[in-house]
Tab-separated table of C-alpha atoms and ligand atoms in Angstrom:
chain	number	residue	atom	x	y	z
Q	18	LEU	CA	-22.983	18.096	-9.541
Q	19	VAL	CA	-19.543	18.166	-11.139
Q	20	ARG	CA	-18.011	19.331	-7.845
Q	21	LEU	CA	-19.914	16.741	-5.879
Q	22	ARG	CA	-18.823	14.067	-8.272
Q	23	SER	CA	-15.137	15.037	-8.063
Q	24	ARG	CA	-15.293	15.313	-4.322
Q	25	LEU	CA	-16.897	11.877	-3.986
Q	26	ALA	CA	-14.755	10.324	-6.663
Q	27	ARG	CA	-11.611	10.838	-4.600
Q	28	SER	CA	-12.535	8.159	-2.200
Q	29	GLN	CA	-15.945	7.079	-2.888
Q	30	ASN	CA	-16.193	5.287	-6.130
Q	31	ALA	CA	-15.979	1.940	-4.392
Q	32	LEU	CA	-19.731	1.396	-4.872
Q	33	GLY	CA	-19.669	2.621	-8.487
Q	34	ARG	CA	-16.679	0.428	-9.362
Q	35	GLY	CA	-18.029	-2.642	-7.636
Q	36	LEU	CA	-21.362	-2.396	-9.286
Q	37	LEU	CA	-19.942	-1.458	-12.620
Q	38	ALA	CA	-17.795	-4.623	-12.573
Q	39	VAL	CA	-20.832	-6.748	-11.943
Q	40	LEU	CA	-22.992	-4.930	-14.413
Q	41	SER	CA	-20.434	-5.230	-17.183
Q	42	ARG	CA	-20.868	-9.003	-17.305
Q	43	ASP	CA	-22.972	-10.377	-20.102
Q	44	ARG	CA	-25.282	-12.262	-17.824
Q	45	LEU	CA	-26.980	-11.326	-14.636
Q	46	ASP	CA	-26.935	-14.694	-12.888
Q	47	GLU	CA	-27.419	-15.502	-9.207
Q	48	ASP	CA	-23.745	-14.701	-8.475
Q	49	ALA	CA	-24.076	-11.303	-10.083
Q	50	TRP	CA	-27.133	-10.434	-8.000
Q	51	GLU	CA	-25.248	-11.464	-4.875
Q	52	GLU	CA	-22.368	-9.309	-5.802
Q	53	ILE	CA	-24.693	-6.361	-6.384
Q	54	GLU	CA	-26.064	-6.981	-2.841
Q	55	GLU	CA	-22.610	-7.237	-1.442
Q	56	SER	CA	-21.468	-3.983	-3.057
Q	57	LEU	CA	-24.416	-2.122	-1.523
Q	58	ILE	CA	-23.859	-3.663	1.907
Q	59	THR	CA	-20.153	-2.898	1.745
Q	60	ALA	CA	-21.080	0.726	0.884
Q	61	ASP	CA	-23.059	0.874	4.180
Q	62	VAL	CA	-26.520	0.952	2.574
Q	63	GLY	CA	-27.517	-1.448	5.393
Q	64	VAL	CA	-28.681	-5.064	5.086
Q	65	GLU	CA	-32.353	-4.377	5.304
Q	66	SER	CA	-32.461	-1.490	2.794
Q	67	THR	CA	-30.191	-3.409	0.394
Q	68	GLY	CA	-32.561	-6.390	0.522
Q	69	GLN	CA	-35.478	-4.177	-0.360
Q	70	ILE	CA	-33.638	-2.323	-3.076
Q	71	VAL	CA	-32.331	-5.460	-4.722
Q	72	ALA	CA	-35.694	-7.238	-4.549
Q	73	LYS	CA	-37.385	-4.328	-6.381
Q	74	LEU	CA	-34.570	-4.125	-8.849
Q	75	ARG	CA	-34.811	-7.849	-9.661
Q	76	GLU	CA	-38.571	-7.674	-10.012
Q	77	ARG	CA	-38.402	-4.652	-12.366
Q	78	THR	CA	-35.616	-6.269	-14.420
Q	79	ARG	CA	-37.739	-9.443	-14.701
Q	80	VAL	CA	-40.919	-7.589	-15.669
Q	81	LEU	CA	-39.105	-5.549	-18.296
Q	82	GLY	CA	-37.179	-8.576	-19.415
Q	83	THR	CA	-34.046	-6.525	-19.740
Q	84	ARG	CA	-30.497	-7.711	-19.457
Q	85	SER	CA	-28.815	-4.643	-20.786
Q	86	VAL	CA	-26.206	-3.208	-18.389
Q	87	ALA	CA	-27.287	0.358	-19.180
Q	88	ASP	CA	-30.929	-0.465	-18.291
Q	89	VAL	CA	-30.056	-2.187	-15.048
Q	90	LYS	CA	-27.784	0.656	-14.053
Q	91	MET	CA	-30.592	3.109	-14.762
Q	92	LEU	CA	-33.037	1.062	-12.780
Q	93	LEU	CA	-30.636	0.755	-9.870
Q	94	ALA	CA	-30.127	4.568	-9.938
Q	95	GLU	CA	-33.921	4.932	-9.829
Q	96	GLU	CA	-34.302	2.540	-6.908
Q	97	LEU	CA	-31.493	4.209	-4.951
Q	98	THR	CA	-33.027	7.640	-5.574
Q	99	GLU	CA	-36.414	6.353	-4.484
Q	100	ALA	CA	-34.887	4.919	-1.357
Q	101	LEU	CA	-33.766	8.479	-0.548
Q	102	ASP	CA	-37.356	9.794	-0.471
Q	103	PRO	CA	-36.761	12.458	-3.122
Q	104	GLN	CA	-40.076	14.144	-2.368
Q	105	LEU	CA	-39.071	15.191	1.172
Q	106	ASP	CA	-38.700	18.935	1.883
Q	107	ARG	CA	-34.986	19.474	2.367
Q	108	SER	CA	-34.972	23.265	2.576
Q	109	LEU	CA	-33.377	24.825	5.566
Q	110	ARG	CA	-35.758	26.791	7.796
Q	111	ALA	CA	-33.457	29.736	8.055
Q	112	SER	CA	-35.709	32.648	7.168
Q	113	PRO	CA	-37.198	34.992	9.847
Q	114	GLN	CA	-40.828	34.280	10.800
Q	115	ASP	CA	-43.166	36.942	12.168
Q	116	GLY	CA	-40.371	39.488	12.501
Q	117	ARG	CA	-38.204	37.201	14.688
Q	118	PRO	CA	-35.030	35.371	13.617
Q	119	ALA	CA	-35.164	31.756	12.651
Q	120	VAL	CA	-33.492	29.700	15.368
Q	121	ILE	CA	-31.449	26.668	14.341
Q	122	LEU	CA	-30.034	24.314	17.001
Q	123	VAL	CA	-27.074	22.179	15.916
Q	124	VAL	CA	-26.700	18.932	17.823
Q	125	GLY	CA	-24.521	15.827	17.582
Q	126	VAL	CA	-21.657	13.986	19.235
Q	127	ASN	CA	-18.270	15.636	19.720
Q	128	GLY	CA	-16.127	15.590	16.619
Q	129	ALA	CA	-19.048	15.038	14.235
Q	130	GLY	CA	-18.445	18.436	12.733
Q	131	LYS	CA	-21.006	20.651	14.451
Q	132	THR	CA	-18.819	23.769	14.841
Q	133	THR	CA	-17.499	23.423	11.324
Q	134	THR	CA	-20.971	22.958	9.915
Q	135	CYS	CA	-22.302	25.947	11.824
Q	136	GLY	CA	-19.519	28.028	10.185
Q	137	LYS	CA	-20.272	26.678	6.706
Q	138	ILE	CA	-23.985	27.235	7.066
Q	139	ALA	CA	-23.399	30.766	8.290
Q	140	ARG	CA	-21.231	31.383	5.259
Q	141	VAL	CA	-23.961	30.188	2.858
Q	142	LEU	CA	-26.608	32.292	4.670
Q	143	VAL	CA	-24.447	35.421	4.724
Q	144	ALA	CA	-23.643	34.940	1.010
Q	145	ASP	CA	-27.406	34.772	0.377
Q	146	GLY	CA	-27.805	38.117	2.098
Q	147	HIS	CA	-28.917	36.857	5.543
Q	148	SER	CA	-27.625	38.293	8.751
Q	149	VAL	CA	-26.503	35.709	11.264
Q	150	VAL	CA	-25.704	35.395	14.949
Q	151	LEU	CA	-23.699	32.363	16.054
Q	152	GLY	CA	-24.244	31.084	19.623
Q	153	ALA	CA	-21.288	29.184	21.087
Q	154	ALA	CA	-23.257	26.963	23.470
Q	155	ASP	CA	-20.565	24.258	23.372
Q	156	THR	CA	-18.978	25.657	26.538
Q	157	PHE	CA	-17.268	22.404	27.506
Q	158	ARG	CA	-14.766	21.958	24.723
Q	159	ALA	CA	-12.230	24.717	25.373
Q	160	ALA	CA	-11.524	25.452	21.724
Q	161	ALA	CA	-15.079	25.270	20.463
Q	162	ALA	CA	-16.002	28.924	21.078
Q	163	ASP	CA	-12.697	30.154	19.608
Q	164	GLN	CA	-13.193	27.966	16.608
Q	165	LEU	CA	-16.674	29.301	16.144
Q	166	ALA	CA	-15.413	32.874	16.659
Q	167	THR	CA	-12.866	32.271	13.849
Q	168	TRP	CA	-15.689	31.104	11.563
Q	169	GLY	CA	-17.759	34.137	12.569
Q	170	SER	CA	-15.139	36.670	11.619
Q	171	ARG	CA	-14.296	34.729	8.503
Q	172	VAL	CA	-17.836	34.738	7.210
Q	173	GLY	CA	-19.171	37.933	8.725
Q	174	ALA	CA	-21.416	36.676	11.504
Q	175	ASP	CA	-21.562	37.986	15.088
Q	176	ILE	CA	-20.857	35.529	17.806
Q	177	VAL	CA	-22.282	35.265	21.396
Q	178	ARG	CA	-20.158	33.288	23.836
Q	179	GLY	CA	-19.981	32.710	27.551
Q	180	PRO	CA	-17.264	31.878	30.028
Q	181	GLU	CA	-15.511	28.538	29.516
Q	182	GLY	CA	-17.372	25.809	31.395
Q	183	GLY	CA	-20.397	28.165	31.727
Q	184	ASP	CA	-24.000	27.326	31.308
Q	185	PRO	CA	-24.748	26.371	27.646
Q	186	ALA	CA	-28.404	27.287	28.092
Q	187	ALA	CA	-27.471	30.812	29.192
Q	188	VAL	CA	-25.321	31.286	26.037
Q	189	ALA	CA	-28.088	29.999	23.857
Q	190	TYR	CA	-30.608	32.351	25.531
Q	191	ASP	CA	-28.290	35.315	25.059
Q	192	ALA	CA	-27.633	34.458	21.449
Q	193	VAL	CA	-31.294	34.370	20.577
Q	194	LYS	CA	-31.849	37.594	22.554
Q	195	GLN	CA	-29.085	39.357	20.647
Q	196	GLY	CA	-30.512	38.054	17.428
Q	197	ILE	CA	-33.934	39.476	18.230
Q	198	ASP	CA	-32.501	42.798	19.601
Q	199	THR	CA	-30.334	43.378	16.561
Q	200	GLY	CA	-32.986	42.103	14.118
Q	201	VAL	CA	-30.948	39.457	12.391
Q	202	ASP	CA	-32.417	36.767	10.160
Q	203	THR	CA	-30.984	33.616	11.642
Q	204	VAL	CA	-29.504	32.420	14.952
Q	205	LEU	CA	-27.346	29.307	14.758
Q	206	ILE	CA	-26.598	27.600	18.047
Q	207	ASP	CA	-23.671	25.202	18.351
Q	208	THR	CA	-24.224	22.803	21.269
Q	209	ALA	CA	-22.020	20.357	23.182
Q	210	GLY	CA	-22.419	16.683	22.360
Q	211	ARG	CA	-21.331	14.745	25.365
Q	212	LEU	CA	-22.869	11.366	24.856
Q	213	GLN	CA	-21.282	9.492	27.718
Q	214	ASN	CA	-24.558	9.674	29.515
Q	215	LYS	CA	-27.970	9.942	27.957
Q	216	ILE	CA	-29.611	11.520	31.023
Q	217	GLY	CA	-26.963	14.239	31.127
Q	218	LEU	CA	-27.362	14.938	27.450
Q	219	MET	CA	-31.100	14.996	27.767
Q	220	ASP	CA	-30.913	17.397	30.692
Q	221	GLU	CA	-28.529	19.702	28.935
Q	222	LEU	CA	-30.087	19.778	25.451
Q	223	GLY	CA	-33.545	19.862	26.999
Q	224	LYS	CA	-32.562	22.954	29.047
Q	225	VAL	CA	-31.034	24.675	26.012
Q	226	LYS	CA	-34.240	24.075	24.082
Q	227	ARG	CA	-36.535	25.174	26.934
Q	228	VAL	CA	-34.603	28.389	27.508
Q	229	VAL	CA	-34.403	29.220	23.807
Q	230	GLU	CA	-38.202	28.676	23.575
Q	231	LYS	CA	-38.786	31.445	26.071
Q	232	HIS	CA	-38.098	33.623	23.048
Q	233	GLY	CA	-40.232	31.515	20.637
Q	234	PRO	CA	-40.082	28.191	18.861
Q	235	VAL	CA	-36.936	26.542	17.611
Q	236	ASP	CA	-37.341	26.431	13.821
Q	237	GLU	CA	-34.886	23.717	12.973
Q	238	THR	CA	-32.857	21.175	14.849
Q	239	LEU	CA	-30.091	19.790	12.770
Q	240	LEU	CA	-28.436	16.552	13.743
Q	241	ILE	CA	-24.826	16.407	12.548
Q	242	LEU	CA	-23.657	12.828	11.767
Q	243	ASP	CA	-20.186	11.788	10.785
Q	244	ALA	CA	-20.502	9.563	7.658
Q	245	THR	CA	-17.305	7.737	8.530
Q	246	THR	CA	-18.839	6.259	11.693
Q	247	GLY	CA	-21.073	4.180	9.488
Q	248	GLN	CA	-23.848	2.200	11.073
Q	249	ASN	CA	-22.708	3.170	14.621
Q	250	GLY	CA	-23.671	6.743	13.827
Q	251	LEU	CA	-27.237	5.477	13.449
Q	252	GLU	CA	-27.313	4.337	17.045
Q	253	GLN	CA	-26.071	7.731	18.249
Q	254	ALA	CA	-28.599	9.418	16.065
Q	255	ARG	CA	-31.449	7.595	17.787
Q	256	VAL	CA	-30.320	8.924	21.172
Q	257	PHE	CA	-30.474	12.501	19.888
Q	258	MET	CA	-33.828	11.808	18.269
Q	259	GLU	CA	-35.166	10.788	21.681
Q	260	VAL	CA	-33.815	13.936	23.288
Q	261	CYS	CA	-34.882	16.599	20.736
Q	262	ASP	CA	-37.116	16.905	17.776
Q	263	VAL	CA	-34.614	16.542	15.006
Q	264	THR	CA	-35.891	18.156	11.777
Q	265	GLY	CA	-32.939	17.628	9.513
Q	266	VAL	CA	-29.694	15.643	9.242
Q	267	VAL	CA	-26.315	16.894	8.007
Q	268	LEU	CA	-24.000	14.093	6.983
Q	269	THR	CA	-20.405	15.289	7.292
Q	270	LYS	CA	-17.085	13.875	6.091
Q	271	LEU	CA	-18.563	12.235	3.002
Q	272	ASP	CA	-15.266	13.112	1.315
Q	273	GLY	CA	-13.522	10.776	3.744
Q	274	THR	CA	-15.391	7.571	3.215
Q	275	ALA	CA	-15.773	5.027	0.523
Q	276	LYS	CA	-19.154	4.213	1.970
Q	277	GLY	CA	-21.484	6.824	0.665
Q	278	GLY	CA	-24.305	4.366	0.941
Q	279	ILE	CA	-24.601	5.458	4.559
Q	280	VAL	CA	-26.809	8.262	3.305
Q	281	ILE	CA	-29.365	5.736	2.191
Q	282	ALA	CA	-29.228	3.875	5.533
Q	283	VAL	CA	-29.634	7.223	7.440
Q	284	GLN	CA	-32.537	8.333	5.311
Q	285	ARG	CA	-34.360	5.033	5.486
Q	286	LYS	CA	-33.707	4.199	9.138
Q	287	LEU	CA	-34.213	7.603	10.657
Q	288	GLY	CA	-36.909	8.962	8.318
Q	289	ILE	CA	-35.603	12.486	8.747
Q	290	PRO	CA	-34.536	14.413	5.638
Q	291	VAL	CA	-30.851	14.594	5.013
Q	292	LYS	CA	-30.623	18.224	4.159
Q	293	LEU	CA	-26.979	18.977	3.655
Q	294	VAL	CA	-23.714	17.087	3.191
Q	295	GLY	CA	-20.185	17.994	4.271
Q	296	LEU	CA	-17.557	17.351	1.638
Q	297	GLY	CA	-14.417	18.683	3.328
Q	298	GLU	CA	-13.023	20.984	5.993
Q	299	GLY	CA	-13.141	24.197	3.989
Q	300	PRO	CA	-15.812	26.925	4.046
Q	301	ASP	CA	-17.248	25.938	0.696
Q	302	ASP	CA	-17.346	22.243	1.414
Q	303	LEU	CA	-21.089	22.068	2.188
Q	304	ALA	CA	-23.709	21.094	-0.399
Q	305	PRO	CA	-27.492	20.814	-0.334
Q	306	PHE	CA	-28.452	17.148	-0.499
Q	307	GLU	CA	-30.089	16.227	-3.761
Q	308	PRO	CA	-30.948	12.557	-4.054
Q	309	ALA	CA	-30.775	12.145	-7.830
Q	310	ALA	CA	-27.488	14.104	-8.139
Q	311	PHE	CA	-26.060	12.206	-5.205
Q	312	VAL	CA	-26.930	8.814	-6.675
Q	313	SER	CA	-25.529	9.842	-9.953
Q	314	ALA	CA	-22.274	10.852	-8.367
Q	315	LEU	CA	-22.223	7.669	-6.335
Q	316	LEU	CA	-22.648	5.399	-9.307
Q	317	GLY	CA	-20.008	7.307	-11.226
N	4	GDP	P1	-17.661	19.215	16.692
N	4	GDP	O1	-16.946	18.663	17.885
N	4	GDP	O2	-18.885	18.421	16.391
N	4	GDP	O3	-17.982	20.665	16.763
N	4	GDP	O4	-16.744	18.954	15.412
N	4	GDP	P2	-15.791	20.017	14.638
N	4	GDP	O5	-16.608	20.901	13.853
N	4	GDP	O6	-14.768	20.552	15.513
N	4	GDP	O7	-15.140	18.996	13.570
N	4	GDP	C1	-14.314	17.969	13.918
N	4	GDP	C2	-13.230	17.755	12.866
N	4	GDP	O8	-13.917	17.268	11.633
N	4	GDP	C3	-12.517	19.026	12.398
N	4	GDP	O9	-11.152	18.718	12.184
N	4	GDP	C4	-13.251	19.394	11.133
N	4	GDP	O10	-12.375	20.132	10.262
N	4	GDP	C5	-13.529	18.064	10.519
N	4	GDP	N1	-14.721	18.115	9.589
N	4	GDP	C6	-15.929	18.662	9.791
N	4	GDP	N2	-16.707	18.493	8.712
N	4	GDP	C7	-15.960	17.808	7.794
N	4	GDP	C8	-16.215	17.372	6.443
N	4	GDP	O11	-17.283	17.472	5.833
N	4	GDP	N3	-15.152	16.731	5.819
N	4	GDP	C9	-13.961	16.483	6.468
N	4	GDP	N4	-12.983	15.860	5.763
N	4	GDP	N5	-13.689	16.995	7.691
N	4	GDP	C10	-14.687	17.592	8.329
């Protein structure tokens, strides 16, 4: 929590500061409620979610008859946490099942942080004693396989790659095959995210999935979303959700935005558990997403 707070604090206390300023007034009048709303919308919580959160907060404040800043802050923290569906299962399905490795597909638009996140996840898994194979199925971006290979040697994971411009599905197939043959725990497959054309994406990811499923089911499909793209990211997310069964979201670059409220918008609008957050470019800059700790860091 301390690390999360310091990471977020660098850029992200906009929400905390804005709210704190409002809450430090002696009276919560109409203007104050409007400013609370504005702070949440500015932080990318989304207009609809903000409306719901503030309505509940106002009602609870009224019922309790409280005007104390500490109470309102606590109630707001509760409402924000609740908005993040704290009861959802956010564990990563990375453990082998029935003697075969868990297969994790990593999808998202170019630049969202897929390759980096694959590397960071592999590091966490290896540190936990898992063996990992990385599949470099992003065969379109020239440097992607090299970048993944660098992560692989850094964290101690094998990598399966194909010729540049080769068939992503073939690489994904080979990666899972190697994972099974060598008896590893987890196969992580980095895919290409060319979103120019939905049909093309659907064809490509669909094929990767079908081919991987020849070995058995995909255990987890992680959608990587760049937090700095704000509400636009939500639109991209929907396209991926139409194409594959996304089971978890990783929100990257939270260290680079003052709008941490996007997590709330993502959770509420997509209904898929945010499982991990990216807090920097380094190997340790990945954290499990814990709603209450996150809200506490957000409110400062
Ligand atoms: P991909 O095209 O989706 O595979 O994206 P990459 O993994 O290549 O990442 C794109 C850029 O974002 C790289 O410069 C990464 O170092 C950077 N990046 C990825 N995750 C994070 C994060 O959580 N925080 C920050 N600040 N940068 C990140």
